[in-house]
XYZ file of C-alpha atoms in Angstrom:
74
model
C 27.561 -11.138 4.297
C 24.497 -11.735 2.329
C 21.789 -11.032 4.273
C 23.498 -7.941 5.584
C 23.621 -6.717 2.107
C 20.174 -7.546 1.797
C 19.002 -5.593 5.145
C 21.053 -2.635 3.917
C 19.552 -2.703 0.377
C 15.563 -3.310 2.023
C 16.563 -0.091 4.381
C 17.646 2.118 1.477
C 14.668 1.534 -0.158
C 12.231 2.356 2.632
C 14.093 5.670 2.705
C 14.031 6.095 -0.599
C 9.989 5.512 -0.577
C 9.685 7.389 2.502
C 11.125 10.371 0.452
C 8.970 10.950 -1.918
C 6.441 13.236 -2.059
C 2.685 12.710 -0.737
C 1.329 13.231 -4.730
C 3.941 10.696 -6.076
C 2.762 8.383 -3.241
C -1.503 9.166 -3.526
C -0.317 8.335 -7.347
C 1.464 4.762 -6.492
C -1.639 4.276 -4.438
C -4.021 5.320 -7.525
C -3.169 2.643 -9.339
C -3.632 -0.637 -6.615
C -7.338 -2.253 -6.368
C -8.725 -0.445 -2.723
C -8.188 -3.178 -0.570
C -4.582 -2.848 -1.367
C -4.562 0.530 -1.062
C -6.340 0.629 2.886
C -3.794 -1.458 3.943
C -1.017 0.549 3.263
C -2.050 2.366 5.937
C 0.098 -0.280 8.168
C 3.563 0.874 6.396
C 3.612 4.259 8.709
C 1.799 6.689 10.463
C 2.872 9.160 6.975
C 0.572 6.441 5.283
C -1.605 6.666 7.446
C -5.827 7.721 5.258
C -2.632 8.936 2.273
C -5.598 6.428 0.078
C -8.552 9.157 0.877
C -6.161 11.580 -0.754
C -5.300 9.257 -3.845
C -7.662 11.294 -7.521
C -8.827 7.590 -8.528
C -8.546 4.009 -6.471
C -9.573 1.289 -8.979
C -12.704 -0.705 -7.643
C -13.569 -4.004 -8.575
C -16.522 -6.080 -6.814
C -15.074 -9.481 -8.426
C -11.217 -8.685 -6.799
C -13.699 -8.206 -3.281
C -16.386 -11.216 -3.176
C -14.155 -13.922 -2.132
C -12.939 -11.659 1.084
C -16.469 -10.676 1.640
C -17.444 -14.190 1.215
C -15.298 -15.928 3.568
C -15.514 -13.343 6.873
C -19.358 -13.861 5.991
C -19.113 -17.585 6.904
C -16.607 -17.210 9.460
């Protein structure tokens, strides 16, 4: 029973987020690091490329050095 409640709550939250206008979603994305904002592309077709419309996305090289180093050493 508890698991069913969790699933319903999750669906309700997802529905709430899907009803938000693009301006609100791009504002949310603007609060993320660039790599996190780009990862949001996988959420749905609506989110695809939405990060490009954000007025400000934080780019922090220190935040990206470790993943880039790991990629280069593969």
